[in-house]
């Protein structure tokens, strides 16, 4: 049912993830003087901070799909924003391997995986899910808290609603729009400055929520036995950041506090992706990541010094359909340069996306363009076509506004990175060229969602144990079971034959990502 376990570490660490929506490394610990993020600055100071961490997609659902599966979205079919994929049978939520190894796994609360999470993924997934819910306080946990405060929708709240959202901030903690330092690709206007300041206000509010979670960990006496991760799911939720495969849409904050293992104040410049989080957690828990995963661990049982950790040469990324608007872009980032390949270069950057157009910055930017008031980098976004190739020197041009792709000096570099992108696409079997209706037909022939076969049960006697054996013929299926009279209706992950409690009836069902769950099988005892 699951990959075999590696040798268990002497100490089984608890693992805590705290994630934030739509946030670039716009924090004090990353050198942003405008930011007010004392909790996260201290977390970074107490552990390690990665300077080259990237999502593999610049929008939430494909990015989160990669995190939970350890697979590129354009490889398993979760590449378009808000599509329902059916991955290959070997693909599972990585948390199943943790549950099988004895971890209590909770998610609070966002999933957004491009598929309905199977009941085998989490012991609990709700807005009340917490490590405190585990039935045995000695059981190691993997707990996830997804903070939505910084989501792009919160920037454009009405004034009263925004004031409510940031009511925990003192006057001194609010950000002055006049002091904002805008990216070069934006025109300078009061509307855009206001959105930029609001975005930073929300980061400060989120920082306080992180502090509250860490305080609970401290109060429970668990701070010294828990590995704490903080990360953002993709770049900032503003136009030309979110949805765009540049650093502004892909580069994220990532920090890990691991008492006694990671030296405080460590700065890591290696390239990592959010997709790598899953196998990293498995390695920390003493488990070998399954061979099918395209992700790779960047930490292990000995932290950064774990033998066998691989380093990435590139961080690859994709952009495909965003809501109602189609495009196809692939990107590669090394330590200094970003290469972008626009496969639909005849389309402009500034295609209309209704959800994005609700942002005051986007409306202001579009209005200024219509009035002919844009020039320089701020006008690039409204060019009628995109170039086929883009190349940016991030060290010299962090806002990525000076395209070097046609500069003869960089001809060989463009050729090398273009080849790297093609090689990556070929290696993973990129589905971007397949029309979405054809992809959907592959997943759901005739528009019908496949259903997992029903669980069969048998009883065997082994060494005096009366064991229950559950099986399902559907390739890639996982099995969940529970006691029929469980007042919490809690589904457990089946990982092998077990002896039920005497006199207790069992219910079991099978599930596979993208499939309908099977009907429930009842087993008397």
Coordinates of C-alpha atoms in Angstrom, one line a residue:
X1 CA 0.0 0.0 0.0
X2 CA 2.8 2.4 0.8
X3 CA 6.6 2.6 0.2
X4 CA 8.7 0.7 2.6
X5 CA 10.0 2.6 5.6
X6 CA 13.6 3.6 5.9
X7 CA 15.4 3.1 9.2
X8 CA 13.5 5.1 11.8
X9 CA 15.4 8.0 13.4
X10 CA 16.1 7.7 17.1
X11 CA 13.8 10.7 17.7
X12 CA 10.6 11.1 15.8
X13 CA 10.1 14.8 15.2
X14 CA 6.8 16.5 15.1
X15 CA 6.4 18.6 11.9
X16 CA 4.5 21.8 11.6
X17 CA 3.7 23.7 8.4
X18 CA 2.5 27.2 8.4
X19 CA 1.7 28.5 4.9
X20 CA 0.6 31.9 3.7
X21 CA -1.3 32.8 0.5
X22 CA 0.0 35.0 -2.3
X23 CA 3.2 36.2 -0.7
X24 CA 6.7 36.9 -2.1
X25 CA 9.7 37.2 0.2
X26 CA 8.5 40.7 1.2
X27 CA 9.7 40.3 4.8
X28 CA 12.2 42.0 6.9
X29 CA 14.4 38.9 7.1
X30 CA 14.7 39.1 3.3
X31 CA 15.9 42.7 3.3
X32 CA 12.5 44.4 2.8
X33 CA 12.9 47.7 4.8
X34 CA 9.2 48.4 4.2
X35 CA 8.0 45.2 5.8
X36 CA 7.0 44.7 9.4
X37 CA 7.2 41.0 10.1
X38 CA 8.9 40.5 13.5
X39 CA 7.6 36.9 14.1
X40 CA 8.8 35.6 10.8
X41 CA 12.1 37.6 11.1
X42 CA 12.7 35.8 14.4
X43 CA 11.7 32.4 12.9
X44 CA 14.3 32.9 10.2
X45 CA 16.9 34.0 12.7
X46 CA 16.2 30.9 14.8
X47 CA 16.7 28.5 11.8
X48 CA 17.4 28.6 8.1
X49 CA 16.1 30.9 5.4
X50 CA 16.1 29.9 1.7
X51 CA 16.9 32.6 -0.8
X52 CA 16.0 30.7 -3.9
X53 CA 12.8 28.9 -3.2
X54 CA 10.2 28.8 -5.9
X55 CA 6.7 27.5 -6.6
X56 CA 6.3 25.4 -9.8
X57 CA 3.2 27.4 -10.8
X58 CA 2.3 31.1 -10.1
X59 CA -1.2 30.4 -8.8
X60 CA -2.6 28.5 -5.9
X61 CA -4.3 25.3 -7.1
X62 CA -1.6 24.0 -9.5
X63 CA 1.0 24.9 -6.9
X64 CA -0.8 23.1 -4.1
X65 CA -1.3 20.1 -6.4
X66 CA 2.5 19.9 -6.8
X67 CA 3.0 20.2 -3.0
X68 CA 0.6 17.4 -1.9
X69 CA 1.7 15.0 -4.7
X70 CA 5.4 15.8 -5.3
X71 CA 4.6 15.9 -9.0
X72 CA 4.7 18.7 -11.6
X73 CA 1.1 19.8 -12.5
X74 CA 1.8 19.8 -16.2
X75 CA 2.9 16.1 -15.8
X76 CA -0.2 14.8 -14.0
X77 CA -2.9 17.0 -15.6
X78 CA -3.5 19.6 -12.8
X79 CA -1.9 22.3 -14.9
X80 CA -5.0 24.5 -15.7
X81 CA -6.5 26.7 -13.0
X82 CA -9.6 25.0 -11.6
X83 CA -9.5 21.7 -13.5
X84 CA -10.1 18.3 -11.9
X85 CA -7.3 15.9 -12.7
X86 CA -6.9 12.1 -12.6
X87 CA -3.2 11.5 -12.0
X88 CA -1.5 8.2 -12.7
X89 CA -2.3 5.4 -10.3
X90 CA 0.9 5.6 -8.4
X91 CA 0.3 9.2 -7.4
X92 CA -1.0 9.7 -3.9
X93 CA -1.1 12.5 -1.3
X94 CA 2.3 12.2 0.4
X95 CA 0.6 12.4 3.8
X96 CA -0.6 8.8 3.3
X97 CA 3.0 7.6 3.8
X98 CA 3.2 9.6 7.0
X99 CA -0.1 8.2 8.3
X100 CA 1.0 4.6 7.5
X101 CA 4.2 5.3 9.5
X102 CA 2.2 6.4 12.6
X103 CA 2.0 10.2 12.2
X104 CA -1.2 12.0 13.1
X105 CA -1.8 14.3 10.1
X106 CA -4.1 17.3 10.3
X107 CA -4.9 20.1 7.8
X108 CA -6.4 23.5 8.7
X109 CA -8.0 24.0 6.3
X110 CA -7.4 24.8 2.6
X111 CA -6.8 22.0 0.2
X112 CA -7.3 23.3 -3.4
X113 CA -5.3 20.4 -4.9
X114 CA -7.2 20.3 -8.3
X115 CA -8.8 17.1 -7.0
X116 CA -11.0 16.3 -4.0
X117 CA -8.7 15.1 -1.3
X118 CA -9.3 11.4 -0.5
X119 CA -10.2 10.5 3.1
X120 CA -6.9 8.7 3.3
X121 CA -5.0 11.9 3.0
X122 CA -5.6 13.3 6.5
X123 CA -6.7 12.2 10.0
X124 CA -8.5 15.5 10.2
X125 CA -9.0 18.3 7.6
X126 CA -11.2 21.1 8.9
X127 CA -11.1 24.6 10.3
X128 CA -10.7 23.0 13.7
X129 CA -7.9 20.6 12.8
X130 CA -5.0 20.8 15.2
X131 CA -2.2 18.7 16.7
X132 CA -4.1 18.9 19.9
X133 CA -6.8 16.6 18.4
X134 CA -4.5 13.5 18.3
X135 CA -5.9 10.8 20.6
X136 CA -2.5 9.9 21.9
X137 CA -0.4 12.9 23.0
X138 CA 2.8 10.8 22.5
X139 CA 2.0 10.2 18.8
X140 CA 4.1 12.3 16.4
X141 CA 2.2 14.7 14.3
X142 CA 2.3 16.5 11.0
X143 CA 0.1 19.6 11.3
X144 CA -0.7 22.1 8.6
X145 CA -2.1 25.6 9.1
X146 CA -2.9 27.6 5.9
X147 CA -3.3 31.3 6.6
X148 CA -5.5 33.0 4.0
X149 CA -5.1 36.6 5.3
X150 CA -2.7 37.6 2.5
X151 CA -4.8 36.3 -0.4
X152 CA -5.2 38.8 -3.2
X153 CA -9.0 39.1 -2.5
X154 CA -8.2 40.7 0.8
X155 CA -6.2 43.5 -0.7
X156 CA -9.3 44.8 -2.5
X157 CA -11.7 44.5 0.3
X158 CA -14.0 47.5 1.0
X159 CA -12.6 49.9 3.5
X160 CA -14.7 48.7 6.4
X161 CA -13.9 45.0 5.7
X162 CA -10.2 45.7 5.3
X163 CA -10.2 47.6 8.6
X164 CA -11.8 44.6 10.3
X165 CA -9.3 42.3 8.6
X166 CA -6.3 44.3 10.0
X167 CA -7.8 45.4 13.3
X168 CA -5.0 43.7 15.2
X169 CA -2.5 46.3 13.8
X170 CA -1.6 49.4 15.7
X171 CA -1.4 52.7 13.8
X172 CA 2.4 52.4 13.7
X173 CA 2.1 48.9 12.1
X174 CA 0.2 50.1 9.1
X175 CA 2.2 51.0 6.0
X176 CA 2.4 54.4 4.6
X177 CA 1.6 54.3 0.8
X178 CA 3.8 57.3 0.2
X179 CA 6.8 55.3 1.4
X180 CA 6.2 52.2 -0.8
X181 CA 8.9 51.2 -3.2
X182 CA 7.1 49.9 -6.3
X183 CA 8.5 47.5 -8.8
X184 CA 9.6 49.1 -12.0
X185 CA 6.9 47.5 -14.1
X186 CA 4.2 49.4 -12.3
X187 CA 3.2 53.0 -13.0
X188 CA 3.5 55.3 -9.9
X189 CA 0.0 56.2 -8.8
X190 CA -1.9 56.6 -5.5
X191 CA -4.2 53.6 -6.3
X192 CA -1.2 51.3 -6.9
X193 CA 0.6 52.6 -3.8
X194 CA -2.5 52.0 -1.7
X195 CA -2.7 48.3 -2.9
X196 CA 1.0 47.8 -2.2
X197 CA 0.6 49.2 1.3
X198 CA -2.5 47.1 1.9
X199 CA -0.6 44.0 0.8
X200 CA 2.1 44.7 3.4
X201 CA -0.5 45.4 6.1
X202 CA -1.9 42.0 5.5
X203 CA 1.6 40.5 5.8
X204 CA 1.9 42.1 9.2
X205 CA -1.5 40.8 10.2
X206 CA -0.5 37.3 9.1
X207 CA 2.7 37.6 11.0
X208 CA 0.6 38.0 14.2
X209 CA -1.3 34.8 13.3
X210 CA 1.9 32.9 12.9
X211 CA 3.0 34.2 16.4
X212 CA -0.3 32.8 17.9
X213 CA 0.3 29.3 16.4
X214 CA 3.9 29.3 17.6
X215 CA 2.8 30.4 21.0
X216 CA 0.4 27.4 21.2
X217 CA 3.3 25.1 20.3
X218 CA 5.4 26.7 23.1
X219 CA 2.6 26.4 25.6
X220 CA 2.2 22.7 24.8
X221 CA 5.9 22.2 25.5
X222 CA 6.5 21.1 21.9
X223 CA 8.7 23.8 20.5
X224 CA 11.9 21.8 21.0
X225 CA 10.6 18.6 19.5
X226 CA 8.9 20.1 16.4
X227 CA 10.4 21.1 13.0
X228 CA 8.6 24.3 11.9
X229 CA 8.3 25.3 8.3
X230 CA 6.9 28.6 7.0
X231 CA 6.3 29.1 3.2
X232 CA 4.1 31.0 0.8
X233 CA 2.2 29.1 -1.9
X234 CA 3.4 31.4 -4.8
X235 CA 4.3 35.0 -5.3
X236 CA 2.4 38.1 -4.3
X237 CA -1.3 38.5 -5.2
X238 CA -0.9 41.5 -7.4
X239 CA -1.0 41.8 -11.3
X240 CA 2.1 40.7 -13.1
X241 CA 3.1 38.7 -10.0
X242 CA 0.5 36.1 -9.3
X243 CA -0.3 34.1 -12.5
X244 CA 3.1 35.1 -14.1
X245 CA 6.1 32.8 -14.2
X246 CA 8.6 35.4 -13.1
X247 CA 10.3 35.8 -9.7
X248 CA 7.4 38.1 -8.7
X249 CA 5.0 35.2 -9.2
X250 CA 7.2 32.2 -8.3
X251 CA 9.8 33.2 -5.7
X252 CA 8.5 32.6 -2.2
X253 CA 9.7 32.8 1.4
X254 CA 10.8 29.5 2.9
X255 CA 12.2 29.1 6.4
X256 CA 12.7 26.1 8.7
X257 CA 13.3 26.1 12.5
X258 CA 14.8 22.8 13.7
X259 CA 16.1 23.0 17.2
X260 CA 19.5 21.4 17.6
X261 CA 19.8 20.4 14.0
X262 CA 19.8 23.6 11.9
X263 CA 22.1 26.3 13.1
X264 CA 20.3 29.5 13.9
X265 CA 20.8 32.2 11.2
X266 CA 21.6 29.8 8.4
X267 CA 21.1 31.2 4.9
X268 CA 20.7 28.6 2.1
X269 CA 21.2 29.7 -1.5
X270 CA 20.4 26.3 -3.1
X271 CA 17.5 26.2 -5.5
X272 CA 14.5 24.4 -4.1
X273 CA 10.8 24.2 -5.1
X274 CA 7.7 24.0 -3.0
X275 CA 7.0 20.6 -4.7
X276 CA 10.0 19.4 -2.7
X277 CA 8.3 19.9 0.6
X278 CA 6.6 16.5 0.7
X279 CA 9.7 14.3 0.2
X280 CA 11.6 16.6 2.6
X281 CA 9.0 15.9 5.3
X282 CA 9.1 12.2 4.5
X283 CA 12.9 12.2 4.9
X284 CA 12.7 14.0 8.2
X285 CA 10.3 11.4 9.4
X286 CA 12.7 8.6 8.5
X287 CA 10.8 7.5 5.3
X288 CA 12.2 7.1 1.8
X289 CA 10.2 9.2 -0.7
X290 CA 8.5 6.9 -3.3
X291 CA 10.4 6.5 -6.6
X292 CA 7.7 8.0 -8.8
X293 CA 8.0 11.4 -7.2
X294 CA 9.5 14.1 -9.4
X295 CA 10.3 16.2 -6.3
X296 CA 13.4 15.8 -4.2
X297 CA 14.1 16.3 -0.5
X298 CA 16.3 19.3 0.5
X299 CA 16.5 18.2 4.2
X300 CA 16.7 14.8 5.9
X301 CA 17.2 13.2 9.3
X302 CA 20.4 15.2 9.7
X303 CA 19.1 18.4 8.4
X304 CA 21.2 20.0 5.7
X305 CA 24.0 17.5 6.3
X306 CA 21.9 14.5 5.4
X307 CA 23.9 12.3 3.0
X308 CA 22.5 11.9 -0.5
X309 CA 20.6 15.1 -0.8
X310 CA 20.6 16.4 -4.4
X311 CA 20.8 19.9 -5.6
X312 CA 18.8 21.5 -8.4
X313 CA 20.4 23.2 -11.4
X314 CA 17.1 24.8 -12.3
X315 CA 13.7 25.6 -10.9
X316 CA 11.2 24.9 -13.7
X317 CA 7.7 26.3 -13.8
X318 CA 4.6 26.5 -16.0
X319 CA 1.6 28.7 -16.7
X320 CA -1.4 27.4 -18.6
X321 CA -5.1 28.4 -18.5
X322 CA -5.8 31.0 -15.8
X323 CA -9.6 31.0 -15.1
X324 CA -11.2 31.8 -18.5
X325 CA -8.0 32.8 -20.3
X326 CA -5.6 30.4 -22.1
X327 CA -1.9 30.8 -22.4
X328 CA 1.1 28.4 -22.3
X329 CA 4.4 29.5 -20.8
X330 CA 7.3 27.5 -19.5
X331 CA 10.1 28.9 -17.4
X332 CA 13.5 28.0 -16.0
X333 CA 15.5 29.7 -13.2
X334 CA 19.1 29.1 -12.3
X335 CA 21.1 30.9 -9.7
X336 CA 21.2 34.2 -11.7
X337 CA 19.0 34.1 -14.8
X338 CA 15.4 33.4 -15.6
X339 CA 14.4 32.1 -19.0
X340 CA 10.8 32.3 -20.2
X341 CA 9.4 30.5 -23.3
X342 CA 6.1 31.9 -24.6
X343 CA 4.4 29.2 -26.7
X344 CA 1.5 31.5 -27.5
X345 CA 3.5 34.6 -28.1
X346 CA 0.9 36.2 -30.3
X347 CA -1.3 36.7 -27.3
X348 CA -0.6 39.8 -25.1
X349 CA 0.5 39.7 -21.5
X350 CA -2.6 41.8 -20.5
X351 CA -5.3 39.3 -21.5
X352 CA -8.5 39.9 -19.6
X353 CA -9.0 37.7 -16.5
X354 CA -12.1 38.7 -14.6
X355 CA -10.8 37.9 -11.2
X356 CA -7.6 39.7 -11.7
X357 CA -9.5 42.7 -13.1
X358 CA -11.2 43.2 -9.8
X359 CA -7.9 44.5 -8.3
X360 CA -7.7 48.3 -8.2
X361 CA -4.1 48.1 -9.4
X362 CA -5.1 46.3 -12.6
X363 CA -8.0 48.6 -13.3
X364 CA -5.7 51.7 -12.8
X365 CA -2.9 50.2 -14.9
X366 CA -5.3 49.4 -17.7
X367 CA -6.9 52.9 -17.5
X368 CA -3.5 54.6 -17.7
X369 CA -2.7 52.5 -20.7
X370 CA -5.9 53.5 -22.4
X371 CA -5.2 57.1 -21.8
X372 CA -1.7 56.8 -23.3
X373 CA 0.1 57.6 -20.0
X374 CA 2.4 54.6 -19.8
X375 CA 6.0 54.6 -20.8
X376 CA 9.1 52.6 -20.1
X377 CA 8.8 49.3 -18.2
X378 CA 5.2 50.1 -17.2
X379 CA 4.1 49.9 -20.8
X380 CA 5.6 46.5 -21.5
X381 CA 2.6 44.6 -20.1
X382 CA 0.3 46.1 -22.7
X383 CA 2.4 45.2 -25.8
X384 CA 0.2 43.5 -28.4
X385 CA 2.4 40.4 -28.4
X386 CA 4.9 38.7 -26.2
X387 CA 8.4 37.8 -27.4
X388 CA 9.0 34.1 -28.0
X389 CA 11.9 34.1 -25.6
X390 CA 12.6 36.1 -22.5
X391 CA 15.8 36.2 -20.5
X392 CA 16.5 38.2 -17.3
X393 CA 19.5 38.7 -15.2
X394 CA 17.9 38.7 -11.7
X395 CA 21.0 40.1 -10.0
X396 CA 21.1 43.2 -12.2
X397 CA 17.4 43.4 -13.0
X398 CA 15.3 41.9 -10.1
X399 CA 12.0 43.3 -11.5
X400 CA 12.7 41.5 -14.8
X401 CA 12.0 44.3 -17.2
X402 CA 15.1 44.2 -19.4
X403 CA 14.7 41.3 -21.8
X404 CA 18.2 40.1 -22.8
X405 CA 17.0 37.2 -25.1
X406 CA 17.9 39.1 -28.3
X407 CA 21.2 40.3 -27.1
X408 CA 24.0 38.5 -29.0
X409 CA 26.1 38.4 -25.8
X410 CA 23.5 36.0 -24.3
X411 CA 22.9 33.8 -27.4
X412 CA 24.5 30.7 -25.9
X413 CA 22.8 31.1 -22.5
X414 CA 19.4 31.4 -24.2
X415 CA 20.1 28.3 -26.2
X416 CA 21.2 26.4 -23.1
X417 CA 18.2 27.3 -21.0
X418 CA 15.8 26.8 -23.9
X419 CA 17.2 23.3 -24.3
X420 CA 16.9 22.7 -20.5
X421 CA 13.2 23.7 -20.7
X422 CA 12.6 21.3 -23.6
X423 CA 14.4 18.5 -21.9
X424 CA 12.3 19.0 -18.7
X425 CA 9.1 19.1 -20.7
X426 CA 10.0 15.9 -22.5
X427 CA 11.2 14.1 -19.3
X428 CA 7.9 14.8 -17.4
X429 CA 5.6 14.2 -20.4
X430 CA 4.3 17.8 -20.4
X431 CA 0.5 17.9 -21.1
X432 CA 0.4 21.5 -22.1
X433 CA 0.1 20.9 -25.8
X434 CA -2.9 18.6 -25.3
X435 CA -6.2 20.6 -25.7
X436 CA -8.0 20.7 -22.4
X437 CA -11.2 19.0 -23.8
X438 CA -9.0 16.1 -24.9
X439 CA -7.4 16.0 -21.5
X440 CA -10.8 16.0 -19.8
X441 CA -11.9 13.1 -22.0
X442 CA -8.8 11.2 -21.0
X443 CA -9.7 11.7 -17.4
X444 CA -13.5 11.2 -17.6
X445 CA -14.4 9.3 -20.8
X446 CA -17.8 10.4 -22.1
X447 CA -17.9 13.0 -19.2
X448 CA -18.3 10.2 -16.6
X449 CA -16.0 10.2 -13.5
X450 CA -14.5 6.8 -12.9
X451 CA -15.5 5.0 -9.7
X452 CA -13.2 3.0 -7.5
X453 CA -14.1 -0.7 -7.1
X454 CA -15.6 -1.8 -3.9
X455 CA -13.4 -3.2 -1.1
X456 CA -13.4 -6.9 -0.5
X457 CA -12.7 -8.3 2.9
X458 CA -11.4 -11.7 4.1
X459 CA -10.3 -13.1 7.5
X460 CA -7.1 -15.0 8.1
X461 CA -5.6 -16.5 11.2
X462 CA -1.9 -15.9 11.7
X463 CA 0.1 -16.8 14.8
X464 CA -3.0 -16.7 16.9
X465 CA -4.2 -13.4 15.5
X466 CA -7.6 -13.1 13.8
X467 CA -6.7 -10.7 11.0
X468 CA -8.8 -8.8 8.6
X469 CA -7.5 -8.3 5.1
X470 CA -8.9 -5.6 2.9
X471 CA -8.2 -5.3 -0.8
X472 CA -9.4 -3.4 -3.9
X473 CA -8.7 -4.3 -7.6
X474 CA -8.6 -0.7 -8.8
X475 CA -5.0 0.2 -9.6
X476 CA -3.6 2.9 -7.3
X477 CA -6.5 2.6 -4.9
X478 CA -6.1 3.3 -1.2
X479 CA -8.4 1.9 1.4
X480 CA -10.0 3.7 4.4
X481 CA -11.8 1.9 7.2
X482 CA -13.6 2.8 10.5
X483 CA -15.5 1.2 13.2
X484 CA -19.2 1.3 12.3
X485 CA -20.1 2.8 15.7
X486 CA -17.3 5.3 15.9
X487 CA -19.0 8.5 17.1
X488 CA -16.5 10.7 15.2
X489 CA -16.9 8.7 12.0
X490 CA -13.1 8.9 11.6
X491 CA -11.7 7.1 8.6
X492 CA -8.4 5.4 9.2
X493 CA -5.8 4.4 6.6
X494 CA -5.5 0.7 5.9
X495 CA -1.9 -0.2 5.6
X496 CA -2.0 -3.9 6.1
X497 CA -3.9 -6.8 7.9
X498 CA -5.1 -5.9 11.4
X499 CA -7.1 -7.4 14.2
X500 CA -10.3 -5.4 14.9
X501 CA -11.6 -4.9 18.3
X502 CA -13.7 -7.8 19.5
X503 CA -17.4 -7.5 18.6
X504 CA -16.8 -4.4 16.5
X505 CA -18.2 -4.1 13.0
X506 CA -16.0 -2.5 10.3
X507 CA -16.8 -0.2 7.4
X508 CA -14.4 0.2 4.5
X509 CA -14.2 2.0 1.3
X510 CA -11.7 2.5 -1.5
X511 CA -10.6 5.8 -3.0
X512 CA -8.2 7.0 -5.7
X513 CA -7.3 10.6 -6.6
X514 CA -9.8 11.8 -9.3
X515 CA -12.1 8.8 -8.9
X516 CA -15.4 8.6 -7.0
X517 CA -15.1 6.7 -3.8
X518 CA -16.4 3.1 -3.8
X519 CA -19.5 2.2 -2.0
X520 CA -18.9 1.2 1.6
X521 CA -18.3 -2.4 2.4
X522 CA -19.6 -3.6 5.8
X523 CA -17.8 -6.3 7.7
X524 CA -19.3 -7.9 10.8
X525 CA -17.2 -9.2 13.6

